[in-house]
Short mmCIF file of C-alpha atoms in Angstrom, two decimals:
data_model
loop_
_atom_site.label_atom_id
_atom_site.label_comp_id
_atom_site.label_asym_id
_atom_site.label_seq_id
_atom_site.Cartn_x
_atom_site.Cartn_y
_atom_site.Cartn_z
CA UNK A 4 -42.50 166.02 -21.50
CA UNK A 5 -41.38 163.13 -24.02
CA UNK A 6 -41.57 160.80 -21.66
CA UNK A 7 -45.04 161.57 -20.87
CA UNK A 8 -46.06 161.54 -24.16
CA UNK A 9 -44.48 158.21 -24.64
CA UNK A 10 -45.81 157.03 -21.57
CA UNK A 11 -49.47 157.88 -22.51
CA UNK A 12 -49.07 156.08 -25.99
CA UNK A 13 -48.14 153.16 -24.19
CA UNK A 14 -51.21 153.02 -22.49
CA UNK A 15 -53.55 154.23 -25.32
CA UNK A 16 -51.91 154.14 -28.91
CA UNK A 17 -54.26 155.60 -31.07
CA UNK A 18 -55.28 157.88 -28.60
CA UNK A 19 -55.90 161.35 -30.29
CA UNK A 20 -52.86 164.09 -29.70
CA UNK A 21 -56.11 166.45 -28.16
CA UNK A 22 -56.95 163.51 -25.82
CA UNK A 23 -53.22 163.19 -24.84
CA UNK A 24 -52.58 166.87 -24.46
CA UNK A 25 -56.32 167.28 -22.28
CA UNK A 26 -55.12 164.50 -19.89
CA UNK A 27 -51.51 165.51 -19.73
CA UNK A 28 -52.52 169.48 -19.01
CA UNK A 29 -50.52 169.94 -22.26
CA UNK A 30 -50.37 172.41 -24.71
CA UNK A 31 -52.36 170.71 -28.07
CA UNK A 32 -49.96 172.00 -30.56
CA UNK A 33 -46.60 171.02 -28.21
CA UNK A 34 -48.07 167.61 -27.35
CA UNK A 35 -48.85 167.12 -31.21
CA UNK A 36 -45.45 168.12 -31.95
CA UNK A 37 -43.33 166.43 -29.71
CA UNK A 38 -45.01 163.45 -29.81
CA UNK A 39 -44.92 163.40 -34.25
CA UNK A 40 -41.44 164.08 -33.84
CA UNK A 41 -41.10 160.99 -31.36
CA UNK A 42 -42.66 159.03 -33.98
CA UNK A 43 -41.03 160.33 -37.09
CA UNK A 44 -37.58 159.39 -34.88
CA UNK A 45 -38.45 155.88 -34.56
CA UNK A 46 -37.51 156.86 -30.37
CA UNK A 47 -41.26 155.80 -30.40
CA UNK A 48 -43.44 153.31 -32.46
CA UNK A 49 -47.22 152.55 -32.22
CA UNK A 50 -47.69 148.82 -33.76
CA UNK A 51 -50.35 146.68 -33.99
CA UNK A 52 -49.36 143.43 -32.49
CA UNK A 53 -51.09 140.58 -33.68
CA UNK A 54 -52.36 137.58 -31.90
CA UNK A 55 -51.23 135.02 -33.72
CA UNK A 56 -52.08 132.04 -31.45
CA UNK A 57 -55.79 133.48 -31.54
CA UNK A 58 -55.89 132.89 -35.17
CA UNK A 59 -54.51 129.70 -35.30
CA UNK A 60 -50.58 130.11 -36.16
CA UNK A 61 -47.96 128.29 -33.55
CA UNK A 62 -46.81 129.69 -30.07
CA UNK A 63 -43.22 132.32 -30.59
CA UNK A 64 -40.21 130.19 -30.04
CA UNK A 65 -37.02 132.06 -28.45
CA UNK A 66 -33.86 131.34 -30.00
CA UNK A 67 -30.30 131.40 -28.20
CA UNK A 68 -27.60 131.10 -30.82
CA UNK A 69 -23.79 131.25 -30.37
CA UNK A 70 -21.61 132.52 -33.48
CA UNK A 71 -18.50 131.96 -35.01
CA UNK A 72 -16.06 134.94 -34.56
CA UNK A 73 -16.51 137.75 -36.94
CA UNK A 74 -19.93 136.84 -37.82
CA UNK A 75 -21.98 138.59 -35.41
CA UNK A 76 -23.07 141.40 -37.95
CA UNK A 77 -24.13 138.68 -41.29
CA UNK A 78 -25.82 136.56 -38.54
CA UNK A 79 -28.01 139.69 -37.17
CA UNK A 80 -28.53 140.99 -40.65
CA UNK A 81 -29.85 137.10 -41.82
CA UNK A 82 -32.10 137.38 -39.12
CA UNK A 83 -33.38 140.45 -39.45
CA UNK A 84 -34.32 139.81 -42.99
CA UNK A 85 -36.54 137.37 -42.25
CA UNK A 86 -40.35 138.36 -42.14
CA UNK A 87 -41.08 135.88 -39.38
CA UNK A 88 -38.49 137.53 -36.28
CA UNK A 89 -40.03 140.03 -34.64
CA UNK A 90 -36.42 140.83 -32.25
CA UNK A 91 -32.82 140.14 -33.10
CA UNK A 92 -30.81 141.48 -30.30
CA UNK A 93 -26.73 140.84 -29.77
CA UNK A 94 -26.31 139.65 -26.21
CA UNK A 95 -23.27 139.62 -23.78
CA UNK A 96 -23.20 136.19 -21.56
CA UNK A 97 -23.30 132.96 -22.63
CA UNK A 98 -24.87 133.69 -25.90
CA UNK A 99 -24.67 135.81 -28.57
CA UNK A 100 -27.49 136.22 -30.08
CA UNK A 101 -31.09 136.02 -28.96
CA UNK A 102 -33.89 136.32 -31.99
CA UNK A 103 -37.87 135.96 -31.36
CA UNK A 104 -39.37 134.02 -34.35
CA UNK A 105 -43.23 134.41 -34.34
CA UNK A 106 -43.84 131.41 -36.81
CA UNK A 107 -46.66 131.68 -39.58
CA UNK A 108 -47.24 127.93 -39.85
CA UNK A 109 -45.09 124.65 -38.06
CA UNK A 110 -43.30 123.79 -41.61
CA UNK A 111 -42.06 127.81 -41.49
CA UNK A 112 -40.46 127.06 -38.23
CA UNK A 113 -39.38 123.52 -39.60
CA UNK A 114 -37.79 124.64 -42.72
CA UNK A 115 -35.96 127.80 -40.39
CA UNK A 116 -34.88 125.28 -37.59
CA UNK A 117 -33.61 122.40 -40.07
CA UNK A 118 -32.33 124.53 -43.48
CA UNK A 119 -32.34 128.32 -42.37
CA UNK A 120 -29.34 128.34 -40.06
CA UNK A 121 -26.43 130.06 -41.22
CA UNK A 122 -23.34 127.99 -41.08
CA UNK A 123 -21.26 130.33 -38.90
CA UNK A 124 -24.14 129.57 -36.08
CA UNK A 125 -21.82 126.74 -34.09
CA UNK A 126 -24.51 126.07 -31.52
CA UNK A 127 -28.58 126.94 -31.00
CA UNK A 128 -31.41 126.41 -28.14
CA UNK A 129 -34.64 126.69 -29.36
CA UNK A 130 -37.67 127.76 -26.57
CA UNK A 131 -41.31 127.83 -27.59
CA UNK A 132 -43.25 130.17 -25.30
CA UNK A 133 -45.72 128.16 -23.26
CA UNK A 134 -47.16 131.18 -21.55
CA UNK A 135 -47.48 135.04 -21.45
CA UNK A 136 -47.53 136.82 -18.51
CA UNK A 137 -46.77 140.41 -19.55
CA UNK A 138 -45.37 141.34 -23.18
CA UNK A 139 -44.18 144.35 -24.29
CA UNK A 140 -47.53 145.88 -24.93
CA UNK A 141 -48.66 145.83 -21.46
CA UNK A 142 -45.38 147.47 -19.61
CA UNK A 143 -45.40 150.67 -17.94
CA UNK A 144 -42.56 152.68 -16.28
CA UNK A 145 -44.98 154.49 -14.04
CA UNK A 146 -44.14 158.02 -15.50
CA UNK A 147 -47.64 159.52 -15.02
CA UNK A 148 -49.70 159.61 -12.60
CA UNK A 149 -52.05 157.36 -10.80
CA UNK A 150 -55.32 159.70 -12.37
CA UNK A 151 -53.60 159.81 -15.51
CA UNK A 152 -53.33 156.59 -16.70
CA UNK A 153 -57.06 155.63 -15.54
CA UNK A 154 -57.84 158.25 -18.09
CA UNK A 155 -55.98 156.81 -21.18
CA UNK A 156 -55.51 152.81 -20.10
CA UNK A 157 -57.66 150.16 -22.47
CA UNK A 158 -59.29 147.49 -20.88
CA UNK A 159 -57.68 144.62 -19.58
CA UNK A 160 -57.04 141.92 -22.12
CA UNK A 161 -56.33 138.54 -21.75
CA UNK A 162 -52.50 137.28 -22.31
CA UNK A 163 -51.41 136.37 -25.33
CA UNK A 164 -51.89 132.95 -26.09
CA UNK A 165 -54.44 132.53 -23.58
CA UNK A 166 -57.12 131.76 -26.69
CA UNK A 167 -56.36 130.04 -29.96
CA UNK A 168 -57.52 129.36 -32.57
CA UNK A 169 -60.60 131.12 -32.07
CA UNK A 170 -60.88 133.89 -34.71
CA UNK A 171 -60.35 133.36 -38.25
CA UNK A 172 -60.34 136.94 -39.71
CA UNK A 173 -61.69 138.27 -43.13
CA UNK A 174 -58.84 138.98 -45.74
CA UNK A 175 -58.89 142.31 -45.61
CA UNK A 176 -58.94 142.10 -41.36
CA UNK A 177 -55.51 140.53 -41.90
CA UNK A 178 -54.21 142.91 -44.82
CA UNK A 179 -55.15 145.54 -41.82
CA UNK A 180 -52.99 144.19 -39.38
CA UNK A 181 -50.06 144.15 -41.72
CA UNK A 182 -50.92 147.69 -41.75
CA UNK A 183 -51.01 148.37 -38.49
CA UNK A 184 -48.05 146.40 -37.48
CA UNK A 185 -46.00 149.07 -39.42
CA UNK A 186 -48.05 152.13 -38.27
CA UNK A 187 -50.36 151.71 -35.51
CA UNK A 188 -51.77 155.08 -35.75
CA UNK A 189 -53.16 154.74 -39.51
CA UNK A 190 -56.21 156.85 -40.15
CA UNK A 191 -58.89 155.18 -41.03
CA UNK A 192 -59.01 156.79 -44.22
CA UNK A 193 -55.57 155.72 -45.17
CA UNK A 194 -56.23 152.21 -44.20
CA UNK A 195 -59.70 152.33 -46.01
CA UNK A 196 -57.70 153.65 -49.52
CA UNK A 197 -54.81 150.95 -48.86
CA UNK A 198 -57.97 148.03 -49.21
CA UNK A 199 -60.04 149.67 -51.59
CA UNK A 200 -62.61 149.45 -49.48
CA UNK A 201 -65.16 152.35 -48.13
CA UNK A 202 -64.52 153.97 -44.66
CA UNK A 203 -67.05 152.63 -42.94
CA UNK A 204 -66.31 149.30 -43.56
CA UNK A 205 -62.48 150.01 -42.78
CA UNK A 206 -63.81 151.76 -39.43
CA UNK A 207 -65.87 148.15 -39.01
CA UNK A 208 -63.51 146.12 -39.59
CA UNK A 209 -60.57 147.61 -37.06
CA UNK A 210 -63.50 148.03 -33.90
CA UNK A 211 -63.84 144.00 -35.13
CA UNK A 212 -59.97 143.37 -34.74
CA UNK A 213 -59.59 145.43 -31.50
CA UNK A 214 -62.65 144.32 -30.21
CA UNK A 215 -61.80 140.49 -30.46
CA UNK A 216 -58.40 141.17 -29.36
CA UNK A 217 -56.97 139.69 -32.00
CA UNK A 218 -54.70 143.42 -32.77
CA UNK A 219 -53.43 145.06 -29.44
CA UNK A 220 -52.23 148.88 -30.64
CA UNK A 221 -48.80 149.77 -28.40
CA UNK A 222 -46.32 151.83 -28.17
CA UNK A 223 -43.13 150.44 -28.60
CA UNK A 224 -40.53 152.51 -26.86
CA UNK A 225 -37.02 152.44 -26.38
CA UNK A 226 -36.28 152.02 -22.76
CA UNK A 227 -33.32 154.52 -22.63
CA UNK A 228 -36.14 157.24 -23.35
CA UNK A 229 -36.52 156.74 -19.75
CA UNK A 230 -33.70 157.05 -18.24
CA UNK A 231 -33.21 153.08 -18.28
CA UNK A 232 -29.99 152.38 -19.81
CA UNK A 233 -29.10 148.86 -18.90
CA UNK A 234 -31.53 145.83 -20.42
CA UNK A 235 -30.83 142.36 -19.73
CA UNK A 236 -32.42 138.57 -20.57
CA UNK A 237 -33.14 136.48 -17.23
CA UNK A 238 -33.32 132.81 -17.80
CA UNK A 239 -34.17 131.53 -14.56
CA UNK A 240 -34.81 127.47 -13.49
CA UNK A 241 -37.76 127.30 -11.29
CA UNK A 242 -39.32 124.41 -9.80
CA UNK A 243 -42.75 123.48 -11.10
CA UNK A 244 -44.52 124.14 -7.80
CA UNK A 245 -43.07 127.72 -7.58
CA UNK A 246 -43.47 128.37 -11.49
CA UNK A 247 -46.90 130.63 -11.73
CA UNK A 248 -46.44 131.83 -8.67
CA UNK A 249 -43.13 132.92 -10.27
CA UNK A 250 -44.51 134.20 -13.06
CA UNK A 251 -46.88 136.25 -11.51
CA UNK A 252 -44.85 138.16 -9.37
CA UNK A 253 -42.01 139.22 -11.44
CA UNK A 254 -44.91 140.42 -14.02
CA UNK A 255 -46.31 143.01 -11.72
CA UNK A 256 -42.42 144.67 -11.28
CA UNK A 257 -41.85 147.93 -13.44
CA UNK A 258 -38.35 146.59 -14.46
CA UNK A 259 -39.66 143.53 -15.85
CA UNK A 260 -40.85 144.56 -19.92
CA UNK A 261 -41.86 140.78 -21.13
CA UNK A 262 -42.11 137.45 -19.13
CA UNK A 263 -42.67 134.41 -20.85
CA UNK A 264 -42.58 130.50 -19.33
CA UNK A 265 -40.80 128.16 -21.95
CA UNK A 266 -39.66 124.70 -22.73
CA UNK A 267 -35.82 123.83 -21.76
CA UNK A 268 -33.42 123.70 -19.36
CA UNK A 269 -34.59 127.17 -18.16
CA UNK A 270 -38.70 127.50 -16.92
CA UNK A 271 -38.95 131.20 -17.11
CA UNK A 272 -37.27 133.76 -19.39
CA UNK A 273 -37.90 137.80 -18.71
CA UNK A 274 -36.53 141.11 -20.39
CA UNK A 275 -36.02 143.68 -17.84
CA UNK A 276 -34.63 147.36 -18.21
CA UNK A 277 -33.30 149.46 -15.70
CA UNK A 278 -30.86 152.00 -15.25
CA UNK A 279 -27.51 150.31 -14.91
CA UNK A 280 -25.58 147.54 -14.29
CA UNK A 281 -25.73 148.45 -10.56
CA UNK A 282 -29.95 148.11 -10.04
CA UNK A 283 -29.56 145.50 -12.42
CA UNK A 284 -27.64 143.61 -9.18
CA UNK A 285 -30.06 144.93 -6.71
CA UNK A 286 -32.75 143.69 -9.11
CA UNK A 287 -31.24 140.42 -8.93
CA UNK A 288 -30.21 139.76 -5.49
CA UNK A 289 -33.48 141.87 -3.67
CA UNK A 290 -36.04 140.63 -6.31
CA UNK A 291 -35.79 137.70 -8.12
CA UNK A 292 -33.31 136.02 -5.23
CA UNK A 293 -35.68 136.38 -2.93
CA UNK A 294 -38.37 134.07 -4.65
CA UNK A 295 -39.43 130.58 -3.49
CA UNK A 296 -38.48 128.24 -6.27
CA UNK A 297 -35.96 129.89 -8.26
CA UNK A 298 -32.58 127.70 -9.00
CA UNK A 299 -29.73 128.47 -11.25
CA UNK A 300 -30.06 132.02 -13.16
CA UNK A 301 -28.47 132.70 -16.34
CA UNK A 302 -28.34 137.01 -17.18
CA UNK A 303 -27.59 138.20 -20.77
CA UNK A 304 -26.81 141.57 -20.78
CA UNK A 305 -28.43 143.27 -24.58
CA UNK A 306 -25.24 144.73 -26.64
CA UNK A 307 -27.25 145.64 -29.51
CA UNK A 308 -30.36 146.26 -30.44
CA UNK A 309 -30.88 144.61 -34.29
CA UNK A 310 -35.03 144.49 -34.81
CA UNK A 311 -37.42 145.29 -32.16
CA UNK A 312 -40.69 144.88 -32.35
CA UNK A 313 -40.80 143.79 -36.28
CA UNK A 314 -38.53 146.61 -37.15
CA UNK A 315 -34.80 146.69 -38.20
CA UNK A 316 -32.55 149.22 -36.23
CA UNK A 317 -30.21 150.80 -38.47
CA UNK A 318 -26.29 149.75 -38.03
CA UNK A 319 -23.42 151.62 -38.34
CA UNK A 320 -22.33 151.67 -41.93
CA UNK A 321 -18.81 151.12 -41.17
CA UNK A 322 -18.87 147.67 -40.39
CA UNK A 323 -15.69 146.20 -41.87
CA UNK A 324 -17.20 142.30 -41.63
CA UNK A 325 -20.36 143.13 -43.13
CA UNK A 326 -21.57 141.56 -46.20
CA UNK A 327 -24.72 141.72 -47.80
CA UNK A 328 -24.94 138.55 -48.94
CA UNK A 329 -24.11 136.75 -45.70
#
């Protein structure tokens, strides 16, 4: 029944817990329940993810850092203090870490990339995103049915990216979204007493973000609430001629949770869940082997989960090489 839930607030965030419970043949009070505990948990999250190539800010870069020994906890922590990464994950490959930086302005990313490394980062790769062709807001394990999900999917939106520059929103559109991005499911009468502003115009104002695209409202869930316990970072080389064709494909697979093209020695990079090590393989060798185009592939297995989706996981308070001020 969770994973229902969950499964519908992927697909419709702010969908009402009646709506939900009608289109699940759910109880109103269970669904309600369930899914509020879900939420008060943090197993589930409904964010509003901003477009920030729509309203002018620079493309996400992808970071690949390797760490001195002993540091990987101060290195995560740094990170995840940082208002501009959106994930810090610890990584088990030829990497260490792996942190998304969604950049508000090109001197942000400049001062990060040239002054805000730690010292006990020995070595970095830095990937701008070139392209979206699924993100996190768009996946979907195929837990309901076929019926189901025409009754609670948005429409289609274009990718991330796709458009910028192309909206500058009012002041208070963009206090909003900082909203949002830390509860998706605000009321409009809390986000109309958090602007000072009447509901109406608070009601106006989100139909104006949604409506332009520039906020997508998703459910961020844990994969493991779905039985998927085993997530891993494919950095595949693919020739140019094979690259959107690539791209496309490995979107439209249920394992495959974001796909991005980037800059580097590596053409595509994807996060994919499944439900261990094992399917990861099959994954590997029946999927993305089996593609025209595809080269060398490098696989990062995820360790640790730091921030996801603009929010810091808690760590274990025992960590005897923690420091605060690292």
């Amino acid at each position: 029944m969770d994973r229902r839930i969950a499964a519908a607030l992927q697909l419709h965030g702010r969908a009402p817990w009646d709506q939900i419970a009608q289109v699940l043949d759910l109880p109103e009070r269970t669904t309600a329940r369930r899914g509020q505990r879900m939420l008060e948990t943090g197993q589930v999250r409904v964010v509003g993810l901003l477009d920030t190539q729509l309203i002018g800010r620079p493309a996400p870069v992808l970071l690949r850092l390797r760490v001195e020994t002993g540091h990987a906890w101060n290195i995560a922590e740094t990170f995840c203090r940082l208002t501009e990464t959106r994930t810090v994950l610890a990584l088990l490959g030829t990497f260490d870490h792996f942190v998304e930086v969604i950049p508000e302005s090109h001197d942000s990313l400049r001062t990060l990339l040239f002054d805000g490394m730690p010292p006990q980062v020995r070595s970095s790769s830095s990937h701008p995103v070139l392209r979206f062709y699924t993100g996190s807001h768009e996946w979907n394990t195929g837990t309901l049915t076929a019926a189901e999900e025409s009754a609670l999917r948005q429409p289609s939106r274009a990718p991330f990216g796709a458009r910028r520059g192309e909206v500058r929103p009012h002041p208070d559109e963009l206090r909003m979204a900082e909203l949002l991005a830390q509860d998706g499911r605000m009321s409009t009468t809390r986000l109309a007493a958090e602007l000072g502003v009447s509901q109406a115009t608070a009601s106006r104002r989100l139909s104006s973000l949604l409506e332009q695209d520039v906020i997508r409202v998703r459910a961020d869930v844990a994969p493991s609430l779905f039985g998927l316990t085993t997530e891993a970072l494919l950095w595949l080389n693919v020739d140019y001629r094979h690259l959107d064709t690539v791209g496309r494909t490995l979107a439209e697979r249920p394992e495959v949770i974001t796909l991005v093209s980037i800059t580097g020695e590596y053409q595509i990079c994807a996060h994919v869940a499944v439900r261990d090590p094992y399917h990861l393989q099959d994954f590997l060798t029946g999927v993305v082997g089996n593609l025209d185009g595809v080269g060398e592939i490098d696989v990062t297995v995820l360790l640790e989960v730091f921030k996801r989706g603009g929010f810091t996981v808690a760590a274990p308070k025992d960590r005897a090489d923690a420091s605060p001020d690292a």
